[in-house]
Short mmCIF file of C-alpha atoms and ligand atoms in Angstrom, two decimals:
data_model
loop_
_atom_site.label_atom_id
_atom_site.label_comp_id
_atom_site.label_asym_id
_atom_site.label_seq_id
_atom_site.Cartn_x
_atom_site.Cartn_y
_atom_site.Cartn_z
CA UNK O 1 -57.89 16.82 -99.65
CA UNK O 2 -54.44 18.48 -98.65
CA UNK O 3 -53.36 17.79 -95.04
CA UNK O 4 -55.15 20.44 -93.42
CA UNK O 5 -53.26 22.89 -90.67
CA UNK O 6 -54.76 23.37 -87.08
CA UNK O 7 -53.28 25.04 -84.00
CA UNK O 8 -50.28 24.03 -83.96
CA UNK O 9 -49.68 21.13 -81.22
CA UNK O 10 -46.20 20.46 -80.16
CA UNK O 11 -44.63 16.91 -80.53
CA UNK O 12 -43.39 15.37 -77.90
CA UNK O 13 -40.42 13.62 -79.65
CA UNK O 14 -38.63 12.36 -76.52
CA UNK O 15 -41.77 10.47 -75.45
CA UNK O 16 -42.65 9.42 -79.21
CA UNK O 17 -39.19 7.74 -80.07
CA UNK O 18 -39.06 6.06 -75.94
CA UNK O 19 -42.08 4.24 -77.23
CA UNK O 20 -40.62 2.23 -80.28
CA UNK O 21 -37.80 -0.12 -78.82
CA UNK O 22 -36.70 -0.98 -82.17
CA UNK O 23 -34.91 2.78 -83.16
CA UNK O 24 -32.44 2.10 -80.46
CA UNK O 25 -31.30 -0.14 -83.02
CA UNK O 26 -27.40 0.08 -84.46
CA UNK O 27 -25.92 -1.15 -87.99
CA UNK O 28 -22.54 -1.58 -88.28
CA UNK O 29 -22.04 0.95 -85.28
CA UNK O 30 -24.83 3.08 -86.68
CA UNK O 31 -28.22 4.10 -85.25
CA UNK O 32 -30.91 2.93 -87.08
CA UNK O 33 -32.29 5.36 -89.04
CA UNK O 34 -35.79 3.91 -90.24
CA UNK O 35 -36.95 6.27 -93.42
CA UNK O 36 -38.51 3.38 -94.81
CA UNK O 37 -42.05 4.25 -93.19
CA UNK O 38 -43.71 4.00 -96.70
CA UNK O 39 -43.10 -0.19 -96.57
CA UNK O 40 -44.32 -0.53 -93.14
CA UNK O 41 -44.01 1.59 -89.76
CA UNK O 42 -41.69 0.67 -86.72
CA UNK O 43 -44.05 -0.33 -83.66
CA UNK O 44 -44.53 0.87 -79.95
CA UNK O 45 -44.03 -1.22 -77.01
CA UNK O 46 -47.56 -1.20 -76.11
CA UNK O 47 -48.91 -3.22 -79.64
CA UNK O 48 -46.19 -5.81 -79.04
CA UNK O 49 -46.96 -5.74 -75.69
CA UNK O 50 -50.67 -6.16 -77.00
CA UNK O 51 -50.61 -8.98 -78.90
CA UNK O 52 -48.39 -10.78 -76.16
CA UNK O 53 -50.93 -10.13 -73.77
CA UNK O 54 -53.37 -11.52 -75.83
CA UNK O 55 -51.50 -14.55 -76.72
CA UNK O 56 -50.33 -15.19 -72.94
CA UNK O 57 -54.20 -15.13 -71.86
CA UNK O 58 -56.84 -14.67 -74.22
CA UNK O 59 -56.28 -16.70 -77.20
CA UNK O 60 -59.00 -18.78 -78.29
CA UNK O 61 -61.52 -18.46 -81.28
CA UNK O 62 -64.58 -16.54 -81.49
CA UNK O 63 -68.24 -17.04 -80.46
CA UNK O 64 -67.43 -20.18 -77.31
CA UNK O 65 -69.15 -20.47 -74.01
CA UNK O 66 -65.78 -20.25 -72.48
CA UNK O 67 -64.10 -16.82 -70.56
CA UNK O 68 -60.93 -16.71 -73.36
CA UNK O 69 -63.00 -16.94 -76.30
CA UNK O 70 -65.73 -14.09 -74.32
CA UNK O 71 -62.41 -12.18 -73.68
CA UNK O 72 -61.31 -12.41 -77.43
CA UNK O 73 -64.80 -11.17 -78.61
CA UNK O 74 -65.16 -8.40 -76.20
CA UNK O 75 -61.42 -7.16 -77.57
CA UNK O 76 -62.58 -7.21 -80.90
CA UNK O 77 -65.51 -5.58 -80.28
CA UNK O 78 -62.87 -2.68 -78.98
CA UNK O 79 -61.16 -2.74 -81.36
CA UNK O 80 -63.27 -2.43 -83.83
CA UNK O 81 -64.41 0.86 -82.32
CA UNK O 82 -61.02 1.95 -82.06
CA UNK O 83 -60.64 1.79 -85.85
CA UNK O 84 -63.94 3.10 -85.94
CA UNK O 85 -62.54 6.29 -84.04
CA UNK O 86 -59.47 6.37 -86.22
CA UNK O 87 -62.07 6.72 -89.11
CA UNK O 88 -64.75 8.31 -87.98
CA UNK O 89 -67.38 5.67 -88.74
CA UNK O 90 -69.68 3.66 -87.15
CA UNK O 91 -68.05 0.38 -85.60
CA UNK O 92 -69.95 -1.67 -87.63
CA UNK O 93 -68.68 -0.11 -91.14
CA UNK O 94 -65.37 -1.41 -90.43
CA UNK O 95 -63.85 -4.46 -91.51
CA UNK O 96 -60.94 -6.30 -90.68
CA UNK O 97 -58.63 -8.38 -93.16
CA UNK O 98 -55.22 -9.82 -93.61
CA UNK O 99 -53.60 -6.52 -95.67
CA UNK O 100 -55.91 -4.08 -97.90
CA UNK O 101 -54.81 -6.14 -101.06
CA UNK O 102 -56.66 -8.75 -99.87
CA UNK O 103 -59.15 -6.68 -98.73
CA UNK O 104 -59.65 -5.00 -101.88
CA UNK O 105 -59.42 -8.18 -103.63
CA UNK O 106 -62.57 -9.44 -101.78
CA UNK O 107 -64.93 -6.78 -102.45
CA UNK O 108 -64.10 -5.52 -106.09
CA UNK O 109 -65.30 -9.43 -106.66
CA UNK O 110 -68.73 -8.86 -104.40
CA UNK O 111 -68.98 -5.15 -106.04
CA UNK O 112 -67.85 -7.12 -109.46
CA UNK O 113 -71.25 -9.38 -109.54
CA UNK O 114 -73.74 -6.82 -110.10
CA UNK O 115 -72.02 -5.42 -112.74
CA UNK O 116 -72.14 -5.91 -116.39
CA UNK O 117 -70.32 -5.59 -119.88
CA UNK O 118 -70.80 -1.93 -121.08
CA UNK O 119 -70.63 -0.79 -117.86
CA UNK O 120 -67.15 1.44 -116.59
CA UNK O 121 -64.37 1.56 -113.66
CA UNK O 122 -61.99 4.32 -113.44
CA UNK O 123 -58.11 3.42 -112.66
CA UNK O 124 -55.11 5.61 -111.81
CA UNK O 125 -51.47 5.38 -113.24
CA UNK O 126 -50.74 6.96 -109.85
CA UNK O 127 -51.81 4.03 -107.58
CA UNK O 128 -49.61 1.38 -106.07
CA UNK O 129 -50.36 -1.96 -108.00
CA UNK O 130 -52.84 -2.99 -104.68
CA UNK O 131 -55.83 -0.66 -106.02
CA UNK O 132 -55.17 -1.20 -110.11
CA UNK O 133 -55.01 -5.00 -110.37
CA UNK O 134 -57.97 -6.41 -108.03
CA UNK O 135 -60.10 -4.19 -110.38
CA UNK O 136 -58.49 -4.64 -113.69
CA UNK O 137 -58.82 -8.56 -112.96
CA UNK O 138 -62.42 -8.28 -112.45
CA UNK O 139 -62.96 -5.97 -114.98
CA UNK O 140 -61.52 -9.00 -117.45
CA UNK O 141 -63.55 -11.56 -115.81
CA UNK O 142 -66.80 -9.72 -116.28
CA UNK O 143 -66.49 -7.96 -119.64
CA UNK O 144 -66.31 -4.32 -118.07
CA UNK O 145 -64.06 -1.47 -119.45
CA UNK O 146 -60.91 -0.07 -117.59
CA UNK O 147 -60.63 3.52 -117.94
CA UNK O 148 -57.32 4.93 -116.65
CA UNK O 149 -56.78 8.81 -115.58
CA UNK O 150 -53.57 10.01 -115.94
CA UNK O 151 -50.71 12.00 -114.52
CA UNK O 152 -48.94 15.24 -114.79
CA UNK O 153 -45.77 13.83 -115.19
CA UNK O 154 -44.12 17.56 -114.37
CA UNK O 155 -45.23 17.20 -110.99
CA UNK O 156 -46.32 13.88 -110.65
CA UNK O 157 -49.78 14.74 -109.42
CA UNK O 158 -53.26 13.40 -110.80
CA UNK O 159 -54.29 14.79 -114.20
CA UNK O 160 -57.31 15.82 -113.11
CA UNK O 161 -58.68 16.93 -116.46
CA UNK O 162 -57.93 13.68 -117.65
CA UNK O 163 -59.81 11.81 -114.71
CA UNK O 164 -63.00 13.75 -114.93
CA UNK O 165 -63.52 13.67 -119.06
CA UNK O 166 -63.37 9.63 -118.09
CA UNK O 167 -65.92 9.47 -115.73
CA UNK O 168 -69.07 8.62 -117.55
CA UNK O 169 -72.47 7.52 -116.93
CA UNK O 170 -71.63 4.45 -117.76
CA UNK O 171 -68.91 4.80 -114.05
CA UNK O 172 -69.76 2.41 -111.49
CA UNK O 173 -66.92 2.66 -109.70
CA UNK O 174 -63.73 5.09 -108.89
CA UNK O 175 -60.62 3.70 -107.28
CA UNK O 176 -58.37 5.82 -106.29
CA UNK O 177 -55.27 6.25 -103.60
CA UNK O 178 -55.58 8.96 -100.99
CA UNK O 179 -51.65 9.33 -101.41
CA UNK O 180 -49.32 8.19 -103.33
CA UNK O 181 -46.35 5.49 -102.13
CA UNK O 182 -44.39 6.29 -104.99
CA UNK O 183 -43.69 9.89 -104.88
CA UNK O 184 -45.98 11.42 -101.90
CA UNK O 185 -48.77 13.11 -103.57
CA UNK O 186 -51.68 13.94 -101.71
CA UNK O 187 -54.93 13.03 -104.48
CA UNK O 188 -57.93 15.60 -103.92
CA UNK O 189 -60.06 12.91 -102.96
CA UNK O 190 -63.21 14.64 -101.83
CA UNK O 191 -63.28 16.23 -105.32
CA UNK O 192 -62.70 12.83 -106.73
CA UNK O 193 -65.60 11.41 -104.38
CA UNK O 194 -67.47 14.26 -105.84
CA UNK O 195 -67.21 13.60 -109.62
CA UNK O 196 -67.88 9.70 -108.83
CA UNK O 197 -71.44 10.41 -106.98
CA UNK O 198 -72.23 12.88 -109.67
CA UNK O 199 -72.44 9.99 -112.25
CA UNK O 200 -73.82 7.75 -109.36
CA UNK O 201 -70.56 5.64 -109.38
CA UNK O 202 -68.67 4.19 -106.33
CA UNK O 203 -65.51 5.59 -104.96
CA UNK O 204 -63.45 3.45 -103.27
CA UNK O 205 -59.91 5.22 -101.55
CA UNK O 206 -56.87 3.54 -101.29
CA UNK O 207 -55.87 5.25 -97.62
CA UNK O 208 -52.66 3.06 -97.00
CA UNK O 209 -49.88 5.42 -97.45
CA UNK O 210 -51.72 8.33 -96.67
CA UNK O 211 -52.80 7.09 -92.77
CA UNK O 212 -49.69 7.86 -91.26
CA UNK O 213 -49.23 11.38 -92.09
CA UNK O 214 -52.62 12.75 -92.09
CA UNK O 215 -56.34 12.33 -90.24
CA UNK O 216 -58.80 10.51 -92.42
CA UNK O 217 -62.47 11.60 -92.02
CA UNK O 218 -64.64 8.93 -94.09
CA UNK O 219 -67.44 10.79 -92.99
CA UNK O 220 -66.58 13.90 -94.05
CA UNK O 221 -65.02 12.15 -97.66
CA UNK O 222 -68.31 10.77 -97.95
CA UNK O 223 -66.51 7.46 -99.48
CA UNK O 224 -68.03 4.29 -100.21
CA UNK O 225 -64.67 2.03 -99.51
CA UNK O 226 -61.47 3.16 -98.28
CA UNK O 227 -59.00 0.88 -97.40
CA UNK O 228 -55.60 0.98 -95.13
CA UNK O 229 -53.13 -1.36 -93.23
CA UNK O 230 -52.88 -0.69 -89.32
CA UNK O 231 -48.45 -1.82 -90.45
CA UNK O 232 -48.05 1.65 -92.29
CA UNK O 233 -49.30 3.92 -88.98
CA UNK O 234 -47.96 1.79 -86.29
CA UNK O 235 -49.88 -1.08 -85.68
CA UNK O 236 -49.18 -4.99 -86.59
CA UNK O 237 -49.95 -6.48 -90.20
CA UNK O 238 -52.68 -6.16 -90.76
CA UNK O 239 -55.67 -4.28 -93.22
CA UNK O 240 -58.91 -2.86 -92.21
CA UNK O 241 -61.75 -1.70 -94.68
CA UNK O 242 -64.17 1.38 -94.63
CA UNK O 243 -67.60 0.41 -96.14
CA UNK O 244 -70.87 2.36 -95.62
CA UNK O 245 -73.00 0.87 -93.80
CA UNK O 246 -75.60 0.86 -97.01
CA UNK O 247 -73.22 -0.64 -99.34
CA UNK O 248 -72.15 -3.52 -96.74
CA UNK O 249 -75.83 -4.38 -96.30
CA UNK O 250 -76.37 -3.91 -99.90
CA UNK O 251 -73.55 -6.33 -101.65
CA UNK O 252 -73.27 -9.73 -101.48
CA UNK O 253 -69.79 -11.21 -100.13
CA UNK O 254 -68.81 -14.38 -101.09
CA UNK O 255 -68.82 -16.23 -97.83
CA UNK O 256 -69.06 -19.61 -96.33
CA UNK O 257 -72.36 -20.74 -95.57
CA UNK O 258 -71.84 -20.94 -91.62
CA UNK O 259 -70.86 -17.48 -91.37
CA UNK O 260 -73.41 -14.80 -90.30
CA UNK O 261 -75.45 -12.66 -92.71
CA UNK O 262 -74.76 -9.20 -90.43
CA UNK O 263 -72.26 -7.02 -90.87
CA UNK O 264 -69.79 -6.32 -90.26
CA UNK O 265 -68.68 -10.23 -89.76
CA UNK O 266 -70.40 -11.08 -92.97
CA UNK O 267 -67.21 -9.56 -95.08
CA UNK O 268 -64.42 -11.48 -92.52
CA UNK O 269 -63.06 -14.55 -93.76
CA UNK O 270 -62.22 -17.19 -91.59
CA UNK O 271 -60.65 -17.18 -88.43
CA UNK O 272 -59.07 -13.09 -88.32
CA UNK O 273 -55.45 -12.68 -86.73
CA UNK O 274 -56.86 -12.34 -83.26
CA UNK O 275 -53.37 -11.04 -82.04
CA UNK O 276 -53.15 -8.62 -84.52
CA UNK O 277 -56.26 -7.26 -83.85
CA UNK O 278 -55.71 -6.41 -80.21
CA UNK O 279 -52.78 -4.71 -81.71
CA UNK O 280 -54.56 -2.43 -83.35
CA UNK O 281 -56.38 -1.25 -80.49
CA UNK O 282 -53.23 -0.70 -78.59
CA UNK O 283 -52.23 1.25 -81.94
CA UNK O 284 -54.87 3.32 -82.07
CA UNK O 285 -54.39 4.25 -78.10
CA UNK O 286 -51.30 5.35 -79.08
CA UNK O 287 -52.02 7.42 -81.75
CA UNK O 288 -54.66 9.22 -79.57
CA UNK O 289 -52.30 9.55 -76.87
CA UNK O 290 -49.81 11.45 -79.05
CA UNK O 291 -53.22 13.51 -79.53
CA UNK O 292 -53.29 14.33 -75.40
CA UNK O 293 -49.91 14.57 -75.23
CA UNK O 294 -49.65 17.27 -77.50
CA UNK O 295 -52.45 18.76 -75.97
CA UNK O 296 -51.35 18.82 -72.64
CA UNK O 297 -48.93 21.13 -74.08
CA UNK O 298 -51.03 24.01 -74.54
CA UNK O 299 -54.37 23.11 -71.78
CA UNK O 300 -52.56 21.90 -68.95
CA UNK O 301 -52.04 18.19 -67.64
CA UNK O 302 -51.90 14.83 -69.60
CA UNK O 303 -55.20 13.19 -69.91
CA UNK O 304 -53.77 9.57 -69.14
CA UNK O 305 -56.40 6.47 -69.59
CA UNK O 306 -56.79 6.16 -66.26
CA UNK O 307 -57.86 9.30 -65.37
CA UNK O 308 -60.49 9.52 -67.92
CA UNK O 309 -61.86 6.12 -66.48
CA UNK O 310 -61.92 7.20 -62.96
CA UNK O 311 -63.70 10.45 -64.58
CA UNK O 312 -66.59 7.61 -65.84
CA UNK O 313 -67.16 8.99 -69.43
CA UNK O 314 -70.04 7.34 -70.90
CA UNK O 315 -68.85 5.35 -74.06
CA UNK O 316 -69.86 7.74 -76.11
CA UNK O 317 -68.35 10.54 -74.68
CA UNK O 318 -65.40 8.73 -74.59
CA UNK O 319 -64.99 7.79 -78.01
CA UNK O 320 -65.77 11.65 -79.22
CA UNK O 321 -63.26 12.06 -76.82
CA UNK O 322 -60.48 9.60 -78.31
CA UNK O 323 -61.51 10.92 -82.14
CA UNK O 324 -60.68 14.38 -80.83
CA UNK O 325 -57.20 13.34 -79.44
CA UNK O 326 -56.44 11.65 -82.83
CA UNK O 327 -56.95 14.93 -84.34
CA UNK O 328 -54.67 16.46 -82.06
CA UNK O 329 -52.31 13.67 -82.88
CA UNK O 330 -52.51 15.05 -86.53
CA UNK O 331 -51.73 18.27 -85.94
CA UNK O 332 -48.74 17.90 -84.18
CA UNK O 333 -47.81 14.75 -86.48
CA UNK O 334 -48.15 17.31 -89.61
CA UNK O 335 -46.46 20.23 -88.06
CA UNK O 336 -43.29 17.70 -87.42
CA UNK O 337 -43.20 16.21 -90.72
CA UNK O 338 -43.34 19.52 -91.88
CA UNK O 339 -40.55 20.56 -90.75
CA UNK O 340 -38.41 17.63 -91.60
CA UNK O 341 -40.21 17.86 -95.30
CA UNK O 342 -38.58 21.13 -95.71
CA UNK O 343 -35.08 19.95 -94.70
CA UNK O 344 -35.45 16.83 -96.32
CA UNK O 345 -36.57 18.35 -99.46
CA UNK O 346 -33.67 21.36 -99.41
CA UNK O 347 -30.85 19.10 -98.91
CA UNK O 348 -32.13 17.11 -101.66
CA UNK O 349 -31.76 19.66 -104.43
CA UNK O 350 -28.35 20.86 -103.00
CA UNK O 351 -27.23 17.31 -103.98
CA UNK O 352 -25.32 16.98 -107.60
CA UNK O 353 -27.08 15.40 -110.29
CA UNK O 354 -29.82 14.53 -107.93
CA UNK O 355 -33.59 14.51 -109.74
CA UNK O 356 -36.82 14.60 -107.42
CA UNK O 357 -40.03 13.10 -108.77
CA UNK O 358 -43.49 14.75 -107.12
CA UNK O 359 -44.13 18.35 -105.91
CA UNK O 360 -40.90 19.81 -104.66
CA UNK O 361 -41.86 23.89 -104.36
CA UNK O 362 -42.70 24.69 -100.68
CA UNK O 363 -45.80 26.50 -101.01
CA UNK O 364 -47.58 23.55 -102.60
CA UNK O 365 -46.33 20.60 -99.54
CA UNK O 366 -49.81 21.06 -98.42
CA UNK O 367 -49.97 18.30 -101.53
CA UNK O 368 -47.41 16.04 -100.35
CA UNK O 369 -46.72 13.44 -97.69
CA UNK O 370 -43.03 13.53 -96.92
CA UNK O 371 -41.95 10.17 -99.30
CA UNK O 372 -39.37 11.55 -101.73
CA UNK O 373 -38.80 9.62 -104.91
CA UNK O 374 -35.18 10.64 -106.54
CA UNK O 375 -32.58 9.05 -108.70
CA UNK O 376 -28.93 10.37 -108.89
CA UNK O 377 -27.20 10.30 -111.91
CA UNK O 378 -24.79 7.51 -112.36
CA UNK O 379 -26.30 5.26 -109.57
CA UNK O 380 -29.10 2.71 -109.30
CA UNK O 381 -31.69 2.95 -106.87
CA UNK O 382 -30.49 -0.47 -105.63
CA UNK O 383 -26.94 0.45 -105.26
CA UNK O 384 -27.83 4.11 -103.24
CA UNK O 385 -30.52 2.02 -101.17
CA UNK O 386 -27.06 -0.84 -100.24
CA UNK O 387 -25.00 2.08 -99.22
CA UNK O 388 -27.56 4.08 -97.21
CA UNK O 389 -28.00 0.85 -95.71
CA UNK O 390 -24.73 -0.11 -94.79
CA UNK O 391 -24.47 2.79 -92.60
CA UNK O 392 -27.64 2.49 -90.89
CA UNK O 393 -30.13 4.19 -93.00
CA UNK O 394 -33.45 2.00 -94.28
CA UNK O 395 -34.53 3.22 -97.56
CA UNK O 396 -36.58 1.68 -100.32
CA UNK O 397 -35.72 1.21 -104.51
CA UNK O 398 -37.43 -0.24 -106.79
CA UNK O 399 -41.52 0.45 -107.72
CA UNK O 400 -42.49 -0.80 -104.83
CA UNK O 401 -45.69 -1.71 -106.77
CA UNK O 402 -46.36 1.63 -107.77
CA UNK O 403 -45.91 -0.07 -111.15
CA UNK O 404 -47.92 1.84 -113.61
CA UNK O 405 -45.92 5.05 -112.30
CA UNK O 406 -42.47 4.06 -112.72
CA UNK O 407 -43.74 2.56 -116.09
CA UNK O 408 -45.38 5.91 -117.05
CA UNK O 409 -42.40 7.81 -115.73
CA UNK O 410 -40.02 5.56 -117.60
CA UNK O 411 -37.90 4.95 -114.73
CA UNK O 412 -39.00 0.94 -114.25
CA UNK O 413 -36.52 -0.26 -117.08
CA UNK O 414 -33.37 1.29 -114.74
CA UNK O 415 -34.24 0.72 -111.26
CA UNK O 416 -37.58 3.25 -110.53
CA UNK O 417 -36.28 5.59 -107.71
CA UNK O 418 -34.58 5.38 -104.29
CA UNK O 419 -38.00 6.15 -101.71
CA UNK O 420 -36.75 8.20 -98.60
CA UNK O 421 -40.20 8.21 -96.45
CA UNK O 422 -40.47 10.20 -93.33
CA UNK O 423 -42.65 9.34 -90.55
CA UNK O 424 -43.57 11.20 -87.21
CA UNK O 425 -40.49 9.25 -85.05
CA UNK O 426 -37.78 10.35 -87.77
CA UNK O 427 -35.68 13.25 -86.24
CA UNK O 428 -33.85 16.03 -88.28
CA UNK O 429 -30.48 14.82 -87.21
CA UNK O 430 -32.00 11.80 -89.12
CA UNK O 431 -32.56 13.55 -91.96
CA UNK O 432 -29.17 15.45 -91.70
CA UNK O 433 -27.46 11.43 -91.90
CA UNK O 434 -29.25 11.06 -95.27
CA UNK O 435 -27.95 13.96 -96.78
CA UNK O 436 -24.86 13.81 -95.51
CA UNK O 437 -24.34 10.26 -97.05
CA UNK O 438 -25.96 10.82 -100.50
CA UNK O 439 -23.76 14.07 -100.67
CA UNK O 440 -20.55 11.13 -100.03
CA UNK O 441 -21.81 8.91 -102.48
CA UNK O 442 -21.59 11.26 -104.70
CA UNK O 443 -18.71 12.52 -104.64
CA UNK O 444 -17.03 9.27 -103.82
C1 LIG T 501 -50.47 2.99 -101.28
C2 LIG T 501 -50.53 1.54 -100.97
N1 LIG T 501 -51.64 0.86 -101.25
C3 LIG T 501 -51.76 -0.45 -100.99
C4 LIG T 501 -50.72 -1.16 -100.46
C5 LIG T 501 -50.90 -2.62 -100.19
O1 LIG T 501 -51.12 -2.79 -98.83
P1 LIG T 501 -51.11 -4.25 -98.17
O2 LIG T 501 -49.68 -4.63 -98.03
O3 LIG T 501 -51.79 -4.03 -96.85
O4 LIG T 501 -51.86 -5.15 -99.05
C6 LIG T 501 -49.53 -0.51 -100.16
C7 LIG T 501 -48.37 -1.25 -99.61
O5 LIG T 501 -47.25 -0.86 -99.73
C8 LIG T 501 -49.43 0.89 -100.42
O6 LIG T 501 -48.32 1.56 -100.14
#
């Protein structure tokens, strides 16, 4: 599903970029310029401020007769309905874990024991490594066969042909990534959903890289799974998991025998990061208030917490409310990457000897996140990434397990590609610093 285009909201940039204390940053008498969003998001005050709060007062375990462990419950309980806003799911579909690998380590094994040889799961060359392996492992383990769907390599999108002649009756389940870390493509997941219920197969997303940049709707998807990490849009390290409420009812986790039977605690291993989790509350907050921010733009005065408290919504009300102002956050988070896309990806092809892997022609960015993969003629990823870096500018080379992409693309035997990502706090004068230091590379 291409990032979709609303009235357009207004970014307040100022306000964004006085919430993260790390971009006032400097390298080597450089501002930080963080364009490294696709490896993990910077963090506003309030999460830090969050998870200090939490260990200063609250920290205890789960489940005691005691006011810090009540305390730690009740904040879980928020912010599981936080996530559950971010989503759009019920609050007990969602599942916290330590990153999505793990997370989507855990349940390919519990989706893994009902199946059987003969039986199918459908792969990308597209994903990162995180949503390949767990189910390529398992797939060994129990006899099943791996079908992979390929890519365009033109364009780097999915070959959807490809995908749907390999979805079988024999499916059980799709994995696929929302977006891609690699080179920025935006999948058509709800199509992808689509083909996978047709054949009565399971489709799990891999939402990671996509979360920052654009609103996921698992209701409207109609997913089975889809997985993300609250450290890619802003939050701390952590991953949370999408399962319907059916399917979590339905599978059998492996678990320890203590644990409860109910869901959604039944899929949590172990004691969860506790300070990570009120994190992602705070996270979430922020992200909506981005949402009323931008709003306030066009309807008048800032909806601030407090005011809707003293206004006594009813839960309810309130969370339709806080869903609404992520939406709004969206909006105005699209229409500024937007912008920066097209600088970003004009400069780029003004650049000599400067290739660009992934959709580059404006009238299809409706496909695309704005992560750029390129490689310049004459110079390794690595050595572009140490330069960029040594004035101040965070960029990524390598795979970064995106593995079966730079192998498919031929580019993992010299150093895959330099990754420029973009995220909603980058500014264009940002993205002017980039271009003016590949174009001096260059020609140095
Ligand atoms: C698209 C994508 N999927 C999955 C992962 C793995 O996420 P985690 O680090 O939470 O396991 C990443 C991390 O870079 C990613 O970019």
């Amino acid at each position: 599903m291409p990032i979709t285009e609303t009235a357009a909201l207004t970014l307040d940039l100022t306000y964004v970029r006085s919430q993260f204390p790390s971009l006032g940053q400097t390298i080597n008498g450089h501002p930080a310029a963080f364009l490294d969003g696709p490896g993990g998001t910077q963090v506003p005050q309030r999460v830090i401020d969050a998870i200090s709060a939490y260990l200063s007062h609250d920290n205890a375990n789960t489940g005691g007769a005691y006011q810090t462990s009540r305390h730690s419950d009740a904040m879980i309980v928020r912010a599981r309905g936080a996530m559950a806003d971010f989503l759009h799911c019920g609050a007990d579909e969602v599942i916290f874990g330590p990153n999505m690998t793990t997370l989507t380590f855990s349940i390919s094994r519990a989706i893994g024991r009902e199946l059987k040889p003969g039986d199918e799961i459908l792969v990308t060359r597209l994903d990162h490594d995180a949503n390949v392996s767990p189910w390529t492992t398992m797939a060994e383990d129990r006899g099943i066969t791996v079908r992979w769907a390929d890519i365009n390599n033109g364009d780097c999108t999915l070959d959807m042909a490809d995908l749907a002649s390999k979805i079988n009756k024999n499916t059980k389940v799709v994995a696929v990534g929302y977006a891609s870390n690699g080179v920025g493509t935006i999948n058509p997941v709800q199509e992808i959903v689509r083909l996978a219920h047709h054949v009565g197969a399971l489709a799990y997303i891999d939402a990671v890289h996509y979360a920052p940049h654009g609103l996921i709707d698992v209701a409207a998807l109609d997913c089975d799974f889809l997985a993300c990490s609250t450290y890619k849009f802003f939050g701390p390290h952590m991953g949370v998991l999408y399962g319907k409420r059916e399917h979590l009812q339905r599978f059998r986790p492996y678990k320890v025998r203590p644990n409860t039977n109910a869901i959604p605690n039944c899929w949590e291993w172990g004691t969860l990061n506790h300070e990570c989790i009120a994190g992602i509350e705070a996270c979430v907050e922020y992200i909506a208030d981005i949402g009323r921010r931008s709003r306030a733009s066009l309807d008048g005065p800032f909806d601030s917490a407090p005011g809707r408290q003293a206004r006594g919504l009813s839960p309810e009300r309130e969370r339709e409310t806080r869903r609404k102002d992520i939406e709004g956050a969206y909006a105005a988070i699209h229409e500024h990457e937007r912008a920066l896309l097209e600088t970003m990806m004009g400069g780029l092809k003004t650049i000599p000897g400067l290739k660009i892997y992934g959709i580059s022609d404006p009238a299809r960015f409706n496909d695309r996140c704005p992560t750029f993969a390129v490689r310049i003629e004459g110079h390794s990823p690595l050595e572009l990434a140490t330069k960029l870096g040594e004035r101040g500018i965070f960029t990524w080379d390598g795979n970064y397990y995106a593995l079966n992409l730079t192998e498919r693309l031929d580019v993992e035997k010299c150093g895959g590609f330099l990754r420029i990502g973009l995220a909603h706090y980058n500014t264009a004068d940002e993205v002017g610093r980039l271009l003016a230091a590949l174009q001096e590379i260059v020609r140095a």
